[in-house]
PDB file of C-alpha atoms and ligand atoms in Angstrom:
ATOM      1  CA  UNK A   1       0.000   0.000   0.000  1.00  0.00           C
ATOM      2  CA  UNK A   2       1.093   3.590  -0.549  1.00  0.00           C
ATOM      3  CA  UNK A   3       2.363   5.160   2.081  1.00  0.00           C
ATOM      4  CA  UNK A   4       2.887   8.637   0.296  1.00  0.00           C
ATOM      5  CA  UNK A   5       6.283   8.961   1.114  1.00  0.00           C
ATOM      6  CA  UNK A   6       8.617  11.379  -0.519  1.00  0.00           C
ATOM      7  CA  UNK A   7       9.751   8.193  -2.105  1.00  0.00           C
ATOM      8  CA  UNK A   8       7.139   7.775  -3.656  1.00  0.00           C
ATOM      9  CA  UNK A   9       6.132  10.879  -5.098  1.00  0.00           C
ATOM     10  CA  UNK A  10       7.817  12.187  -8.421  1.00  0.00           C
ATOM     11  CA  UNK A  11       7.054  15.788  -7.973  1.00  0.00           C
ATOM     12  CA  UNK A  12       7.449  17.677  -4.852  1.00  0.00           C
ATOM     13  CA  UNK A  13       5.071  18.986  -2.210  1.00  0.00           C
ATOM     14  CA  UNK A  14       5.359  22.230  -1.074  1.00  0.00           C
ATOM     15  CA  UNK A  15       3.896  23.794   2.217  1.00  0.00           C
ATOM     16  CA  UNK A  16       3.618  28.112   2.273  1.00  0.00           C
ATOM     17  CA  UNK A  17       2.774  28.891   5.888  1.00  0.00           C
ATOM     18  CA  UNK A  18       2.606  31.975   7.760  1.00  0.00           C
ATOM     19  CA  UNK A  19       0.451  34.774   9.092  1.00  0.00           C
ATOM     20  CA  UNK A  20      -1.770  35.936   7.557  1.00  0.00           C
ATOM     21  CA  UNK A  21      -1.195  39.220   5.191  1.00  0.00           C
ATOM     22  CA  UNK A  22       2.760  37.530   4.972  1.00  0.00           C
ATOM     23  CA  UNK A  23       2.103  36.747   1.068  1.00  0.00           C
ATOM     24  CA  UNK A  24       1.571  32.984   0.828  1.00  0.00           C
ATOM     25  CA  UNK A  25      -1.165  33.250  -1.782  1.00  0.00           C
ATOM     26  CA  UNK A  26       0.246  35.442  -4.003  1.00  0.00           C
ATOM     27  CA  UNK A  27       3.657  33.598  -4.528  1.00  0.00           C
ATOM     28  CA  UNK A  28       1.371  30.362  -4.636  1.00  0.00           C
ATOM     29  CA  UNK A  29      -0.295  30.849  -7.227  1.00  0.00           C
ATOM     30  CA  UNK A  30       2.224  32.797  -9.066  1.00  0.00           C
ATOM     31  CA  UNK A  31       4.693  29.399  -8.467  1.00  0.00           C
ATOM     32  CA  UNK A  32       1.697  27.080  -9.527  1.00  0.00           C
ATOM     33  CA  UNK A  33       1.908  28.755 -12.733  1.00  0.00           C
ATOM     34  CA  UNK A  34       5.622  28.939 -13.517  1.00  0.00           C
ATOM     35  CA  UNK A  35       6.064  25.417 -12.105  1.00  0.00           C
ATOM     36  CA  UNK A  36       2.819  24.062 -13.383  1.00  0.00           C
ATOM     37  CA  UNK A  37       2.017  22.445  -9.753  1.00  0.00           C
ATOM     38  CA  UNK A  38      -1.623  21.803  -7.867  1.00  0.00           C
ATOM     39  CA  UNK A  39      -1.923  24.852  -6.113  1.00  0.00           C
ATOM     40  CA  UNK A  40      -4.202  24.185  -3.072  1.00  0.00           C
ATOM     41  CA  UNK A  41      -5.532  26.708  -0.988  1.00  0.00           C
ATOM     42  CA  UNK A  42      -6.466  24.967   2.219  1.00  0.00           C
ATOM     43  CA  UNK A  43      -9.109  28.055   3.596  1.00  0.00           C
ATOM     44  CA  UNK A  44     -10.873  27.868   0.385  1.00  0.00           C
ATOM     45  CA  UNK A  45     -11.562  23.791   0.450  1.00  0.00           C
ATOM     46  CA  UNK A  46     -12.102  24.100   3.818  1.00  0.00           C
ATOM     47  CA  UNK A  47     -15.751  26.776   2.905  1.00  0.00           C
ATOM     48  CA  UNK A  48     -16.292  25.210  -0.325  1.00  0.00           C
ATOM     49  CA  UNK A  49     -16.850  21.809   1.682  1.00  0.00           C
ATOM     50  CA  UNK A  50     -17.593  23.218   5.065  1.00  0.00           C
ATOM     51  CA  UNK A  51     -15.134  20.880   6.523  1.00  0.00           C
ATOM     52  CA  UNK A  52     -15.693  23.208  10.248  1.00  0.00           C
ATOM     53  CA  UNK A  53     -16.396  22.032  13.725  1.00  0.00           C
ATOM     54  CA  UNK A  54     -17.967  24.482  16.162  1.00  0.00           C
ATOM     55  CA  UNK A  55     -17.854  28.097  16.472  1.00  0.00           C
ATOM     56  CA  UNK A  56     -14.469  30.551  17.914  1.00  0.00           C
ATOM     57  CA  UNK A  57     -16.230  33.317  19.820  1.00  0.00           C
ATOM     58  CA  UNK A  58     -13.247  34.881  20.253  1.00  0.00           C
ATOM     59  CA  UNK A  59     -12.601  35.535  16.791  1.00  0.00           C
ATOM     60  CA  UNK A  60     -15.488  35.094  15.029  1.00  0.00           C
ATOM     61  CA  UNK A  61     -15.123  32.528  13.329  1.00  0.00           C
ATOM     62  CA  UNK A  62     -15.368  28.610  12.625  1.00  0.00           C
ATOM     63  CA  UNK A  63     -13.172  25.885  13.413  1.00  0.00           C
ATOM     64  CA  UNK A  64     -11.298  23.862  11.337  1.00  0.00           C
ATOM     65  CA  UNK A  65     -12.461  19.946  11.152  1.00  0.00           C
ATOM     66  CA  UNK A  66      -8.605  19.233  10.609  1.00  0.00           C
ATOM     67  CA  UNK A  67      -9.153  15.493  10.544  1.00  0.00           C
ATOM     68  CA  UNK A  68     -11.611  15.984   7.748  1.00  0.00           C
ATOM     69  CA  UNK A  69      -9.226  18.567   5.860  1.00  0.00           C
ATOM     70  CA  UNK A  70      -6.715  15.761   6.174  1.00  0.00           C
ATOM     71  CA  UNK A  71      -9.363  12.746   4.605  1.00  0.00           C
ATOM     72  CA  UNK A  72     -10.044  15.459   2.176  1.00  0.00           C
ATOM     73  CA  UNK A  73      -6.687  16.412   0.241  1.00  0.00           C
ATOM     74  CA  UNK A  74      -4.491  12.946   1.362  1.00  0.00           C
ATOM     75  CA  UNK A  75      -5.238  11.390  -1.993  1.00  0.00           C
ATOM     76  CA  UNK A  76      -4.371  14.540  -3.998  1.00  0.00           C
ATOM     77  CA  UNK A  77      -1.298  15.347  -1.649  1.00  0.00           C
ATOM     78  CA  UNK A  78      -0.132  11.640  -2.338  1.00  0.00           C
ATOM     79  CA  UNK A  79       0.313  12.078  -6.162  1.00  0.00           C
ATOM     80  CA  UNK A  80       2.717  15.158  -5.483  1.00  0.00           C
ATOM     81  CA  UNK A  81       3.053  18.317  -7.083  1.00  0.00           C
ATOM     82  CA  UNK A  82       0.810  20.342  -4.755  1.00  0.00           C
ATOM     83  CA  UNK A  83       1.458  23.841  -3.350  1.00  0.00           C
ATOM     84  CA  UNK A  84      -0.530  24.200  -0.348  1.00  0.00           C
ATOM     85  CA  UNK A  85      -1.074  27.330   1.391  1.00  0.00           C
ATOM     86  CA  UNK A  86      -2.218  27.713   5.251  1.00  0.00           C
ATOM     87  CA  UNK A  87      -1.175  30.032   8.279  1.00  0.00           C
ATOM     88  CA  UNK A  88      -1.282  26.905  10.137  1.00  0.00           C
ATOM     89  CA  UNK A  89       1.044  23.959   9.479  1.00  0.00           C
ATOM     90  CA  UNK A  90       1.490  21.599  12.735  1.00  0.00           C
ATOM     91  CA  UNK A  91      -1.681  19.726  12.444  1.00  0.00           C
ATOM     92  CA  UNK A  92      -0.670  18.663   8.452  1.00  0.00           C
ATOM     93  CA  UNK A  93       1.217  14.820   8.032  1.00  0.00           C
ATOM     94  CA  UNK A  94       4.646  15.169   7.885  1.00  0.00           C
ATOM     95  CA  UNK A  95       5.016  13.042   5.009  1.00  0.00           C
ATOM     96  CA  UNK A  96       3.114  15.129   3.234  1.00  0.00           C
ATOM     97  CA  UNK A  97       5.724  18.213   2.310  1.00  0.00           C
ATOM     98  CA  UNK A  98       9.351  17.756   0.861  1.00  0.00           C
ATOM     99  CA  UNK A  99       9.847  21.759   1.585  1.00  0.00           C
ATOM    100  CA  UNK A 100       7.629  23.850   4.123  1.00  0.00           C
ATOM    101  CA  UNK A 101       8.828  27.712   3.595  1.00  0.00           C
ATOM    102  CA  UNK A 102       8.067  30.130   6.029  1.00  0.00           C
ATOM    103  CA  UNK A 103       6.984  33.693   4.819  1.00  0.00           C
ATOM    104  CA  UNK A 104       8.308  36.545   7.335  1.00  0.00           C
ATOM    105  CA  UNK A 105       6.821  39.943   6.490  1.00  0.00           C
ATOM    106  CA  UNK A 106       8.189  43.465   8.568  1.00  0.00           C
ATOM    107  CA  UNK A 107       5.318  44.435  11.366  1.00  0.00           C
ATOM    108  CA  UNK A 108       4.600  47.800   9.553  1.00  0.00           C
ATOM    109  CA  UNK A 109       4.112  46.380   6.590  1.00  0.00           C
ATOM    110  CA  UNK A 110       1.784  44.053   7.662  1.00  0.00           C
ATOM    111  CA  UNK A 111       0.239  46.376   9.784  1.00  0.00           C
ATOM    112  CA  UNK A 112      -0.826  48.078   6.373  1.00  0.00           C
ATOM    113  CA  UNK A 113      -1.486  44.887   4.581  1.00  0.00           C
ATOM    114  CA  UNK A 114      -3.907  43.537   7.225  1.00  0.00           C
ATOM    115  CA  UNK A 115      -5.505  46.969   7.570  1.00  0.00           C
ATOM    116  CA  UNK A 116      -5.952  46.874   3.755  1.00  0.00           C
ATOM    117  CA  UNK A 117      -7.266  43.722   3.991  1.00  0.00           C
ATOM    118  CA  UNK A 118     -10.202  45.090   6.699  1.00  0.00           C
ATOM    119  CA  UNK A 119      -8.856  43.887   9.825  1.00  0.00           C
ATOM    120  CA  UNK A 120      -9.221  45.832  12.607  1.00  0.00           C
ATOM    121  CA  UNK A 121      -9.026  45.955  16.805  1.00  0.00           C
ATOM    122  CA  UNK A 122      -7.704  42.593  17.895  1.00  0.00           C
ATOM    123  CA  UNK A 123      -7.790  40.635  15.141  1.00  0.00           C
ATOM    124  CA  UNK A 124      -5.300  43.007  13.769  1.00  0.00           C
ATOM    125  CA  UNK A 125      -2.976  43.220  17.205  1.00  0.00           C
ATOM    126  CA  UNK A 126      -3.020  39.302  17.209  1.00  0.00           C
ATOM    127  CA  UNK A 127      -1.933  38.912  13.666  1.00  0.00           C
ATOM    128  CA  UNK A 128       0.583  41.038  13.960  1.00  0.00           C
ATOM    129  CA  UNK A 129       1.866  40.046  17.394  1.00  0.00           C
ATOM    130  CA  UNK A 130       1.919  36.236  15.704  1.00  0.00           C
ATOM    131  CA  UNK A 131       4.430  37.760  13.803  1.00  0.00           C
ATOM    132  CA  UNK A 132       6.610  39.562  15.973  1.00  0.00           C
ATOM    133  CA  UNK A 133       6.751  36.536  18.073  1.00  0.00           C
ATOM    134  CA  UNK A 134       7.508  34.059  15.427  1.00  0.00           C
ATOM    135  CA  UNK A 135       4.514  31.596  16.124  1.00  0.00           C
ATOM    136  CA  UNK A 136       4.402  30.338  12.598  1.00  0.00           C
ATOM    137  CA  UNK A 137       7.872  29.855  12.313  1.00  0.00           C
ATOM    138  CA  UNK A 138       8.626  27.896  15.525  1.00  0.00           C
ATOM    139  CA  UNK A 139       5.605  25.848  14.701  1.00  0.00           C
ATOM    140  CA  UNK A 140       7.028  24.954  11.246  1.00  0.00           C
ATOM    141  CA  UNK A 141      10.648  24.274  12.860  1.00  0.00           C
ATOM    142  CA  UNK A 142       8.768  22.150  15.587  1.00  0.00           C
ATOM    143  CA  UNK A 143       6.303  19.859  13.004  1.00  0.00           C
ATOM    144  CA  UNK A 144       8.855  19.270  10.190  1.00  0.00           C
ATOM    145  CA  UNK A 145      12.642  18.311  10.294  1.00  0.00           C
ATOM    146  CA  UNK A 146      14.486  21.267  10.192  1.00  0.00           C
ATOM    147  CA  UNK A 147      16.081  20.536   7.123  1.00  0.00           C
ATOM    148  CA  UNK A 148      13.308  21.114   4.576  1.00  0.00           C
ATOM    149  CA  UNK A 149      12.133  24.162   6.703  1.00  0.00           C
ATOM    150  CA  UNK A 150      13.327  27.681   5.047  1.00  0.00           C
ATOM    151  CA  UNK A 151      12.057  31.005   6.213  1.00  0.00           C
ATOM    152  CA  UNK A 152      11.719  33.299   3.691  1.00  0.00           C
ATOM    153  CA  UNK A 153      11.627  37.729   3.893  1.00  0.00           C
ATOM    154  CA  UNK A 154       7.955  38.940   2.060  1.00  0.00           C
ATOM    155  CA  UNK A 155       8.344  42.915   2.547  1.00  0.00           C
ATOM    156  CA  UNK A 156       8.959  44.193  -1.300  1.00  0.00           C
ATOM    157  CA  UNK A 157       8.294  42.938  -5.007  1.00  0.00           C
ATOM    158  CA  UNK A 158      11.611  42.233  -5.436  1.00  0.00           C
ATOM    159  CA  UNK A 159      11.315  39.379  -2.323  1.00  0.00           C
ATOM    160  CA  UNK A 160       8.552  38.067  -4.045  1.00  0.00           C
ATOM    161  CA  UNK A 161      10.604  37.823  -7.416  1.00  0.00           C
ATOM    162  CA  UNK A 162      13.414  36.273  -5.099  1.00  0.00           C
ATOM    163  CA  UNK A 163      11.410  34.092  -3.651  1.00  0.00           C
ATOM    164  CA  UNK A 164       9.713  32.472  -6.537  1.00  0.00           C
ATOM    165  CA  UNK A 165      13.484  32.013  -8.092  1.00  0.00           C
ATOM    166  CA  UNK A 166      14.859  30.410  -5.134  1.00  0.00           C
ATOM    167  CA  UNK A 167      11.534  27.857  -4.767  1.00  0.00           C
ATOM    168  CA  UNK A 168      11.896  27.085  -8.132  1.00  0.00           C
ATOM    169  CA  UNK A 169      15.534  26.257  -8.418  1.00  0.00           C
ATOM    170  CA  UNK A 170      15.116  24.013  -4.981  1.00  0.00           C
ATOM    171  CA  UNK A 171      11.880  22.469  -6.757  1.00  0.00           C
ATOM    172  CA  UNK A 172      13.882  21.551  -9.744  1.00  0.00           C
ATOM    173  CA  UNK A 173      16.464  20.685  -8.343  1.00  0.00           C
ATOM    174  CA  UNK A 174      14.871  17.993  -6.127  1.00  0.00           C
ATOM    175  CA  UNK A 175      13.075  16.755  -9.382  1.00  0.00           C
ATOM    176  CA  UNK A 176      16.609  15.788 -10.979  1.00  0.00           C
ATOM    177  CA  UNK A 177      17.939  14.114  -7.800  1.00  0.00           C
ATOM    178  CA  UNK A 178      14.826  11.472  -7.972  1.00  0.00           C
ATOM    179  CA  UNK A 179      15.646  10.798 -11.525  1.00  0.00           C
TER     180      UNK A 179
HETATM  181  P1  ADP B 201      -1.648  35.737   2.565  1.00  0.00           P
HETATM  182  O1  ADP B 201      -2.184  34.773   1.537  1.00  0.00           O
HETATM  183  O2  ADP B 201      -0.418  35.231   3.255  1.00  0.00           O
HETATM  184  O3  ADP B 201      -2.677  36.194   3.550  1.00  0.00           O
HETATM  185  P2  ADP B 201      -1.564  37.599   0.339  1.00  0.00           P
HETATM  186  O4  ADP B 201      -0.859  36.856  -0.730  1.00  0.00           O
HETATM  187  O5  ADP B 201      -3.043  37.706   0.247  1.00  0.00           O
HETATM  188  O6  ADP B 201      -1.156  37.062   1.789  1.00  0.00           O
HETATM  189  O7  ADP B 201      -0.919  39.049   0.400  1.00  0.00           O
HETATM  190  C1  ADP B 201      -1.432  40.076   1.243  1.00  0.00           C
HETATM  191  C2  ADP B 201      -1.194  41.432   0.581  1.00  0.00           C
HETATM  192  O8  ADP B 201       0.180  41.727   0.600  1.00  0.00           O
HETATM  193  C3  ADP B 201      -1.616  41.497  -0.877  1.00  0.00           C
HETATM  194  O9  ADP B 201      -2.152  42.762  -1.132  1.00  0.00           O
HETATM  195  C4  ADP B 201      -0.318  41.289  -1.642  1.00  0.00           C
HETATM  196  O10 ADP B 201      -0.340  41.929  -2.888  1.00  0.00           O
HETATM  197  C5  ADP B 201       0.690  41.937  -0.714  1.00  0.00           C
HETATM  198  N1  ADP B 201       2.010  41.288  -0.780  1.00  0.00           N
HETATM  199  C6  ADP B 201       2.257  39.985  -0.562  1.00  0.00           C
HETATM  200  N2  ADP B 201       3.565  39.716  -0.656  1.00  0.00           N
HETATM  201  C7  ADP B 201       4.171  40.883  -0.950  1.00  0.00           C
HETATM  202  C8  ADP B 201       5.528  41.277  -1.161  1.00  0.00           C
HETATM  203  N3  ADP B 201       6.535  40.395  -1.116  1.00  0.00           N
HETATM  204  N4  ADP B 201       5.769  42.579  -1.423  1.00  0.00           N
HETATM  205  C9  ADP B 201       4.770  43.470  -1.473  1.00  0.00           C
HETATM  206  N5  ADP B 201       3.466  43.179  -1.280  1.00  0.00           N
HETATM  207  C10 ADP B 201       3.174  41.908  -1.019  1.00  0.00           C
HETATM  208 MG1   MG B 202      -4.147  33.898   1.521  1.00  0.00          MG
END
């Protein structure tokens, strides 16, 4: 039986995590297109299916059904080739990524984005104290071996540009060692 091992897989998995406002779906879906991978944006399946359980007062909103987020994308996650994009990343399988890369964004900067983005009051103070204190990261560093974990600067255009070239060399680069 498949165990969806990296072994197994002949195109990598990649995890973008971080707060929120840090720039995971933008480079996503930029890299699903230059790489021609699955991009997968977890949030999204998670409405489109309703895979929720309860209610978070404190912010507002629902809770993820992780288990059933898991059921949901294990089969598509096995045949590799996904970009999946969360500002979670501890409660994934491990087996699932071959890179996780950790988007770091300035707190001004995503002061204004999250602002921007309609935030406001807490919700705004907790995203951007995630930040500051480097939840994301440390949770990425503690879920994955270290090795395939790589924090990554998103303050300008030109990081994203960076970005997207360094991702893509490591992708490729991975896809030549399995052959
Ligand atoms: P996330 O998916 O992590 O919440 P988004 O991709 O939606 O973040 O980006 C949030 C906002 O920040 C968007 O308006 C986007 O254009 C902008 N942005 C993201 N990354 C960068 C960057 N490296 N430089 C400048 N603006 C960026
Ligand atoms: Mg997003």
């Amino acid at each position: 039986m498949a165990t969806g091992n990296a072994e197994e897989r002949n195109s990598a998995n990649i995890l973008l995590t971080g707060t929120p406002g840090t720039g995971k779906t933008t480079l996503g879906q930029e890299l699903a297109e230059r790489l021609s991978m699955n991009y997968i944006n977890v949030g999204d399946v998670a409405k489109e299916k309703e895979l929720y359980e309860g209610w978070d007062d404190e912010y507002e909103c629902p809770f993820l059904d992780e288990e059933r987020v898991i059921d949901e994308l294990d089969d598509v996650l096995r045949q590799g080739g996904c970009i999946v994009d969360y500002h979670s990343c501890e409660f994934f399988p491990e087996r699932w990524f071959d890179f996780v890369f950790v988007l770091r964004t300035d707190n001004t900067n995503l002061y204004n984005r999250l602002e921007q983005r309609g935030y406001s009051g807490k919700k705004l103070e907790d995203n951007v104290q995630c930040e500051i204190f480097q939840t994301i990261l440390e949770e990425a560093v503690s879920s994955y071996l270290p090795s395939i974990v790589f924090e990554l600067q998103s303050n300008t255009p030109e990081d994203m540009e960076s970005n997207l070239c360094t991702i893509e060399e490591m992708v490729k680069r991975w896809t030549s060692n399995k052959r």
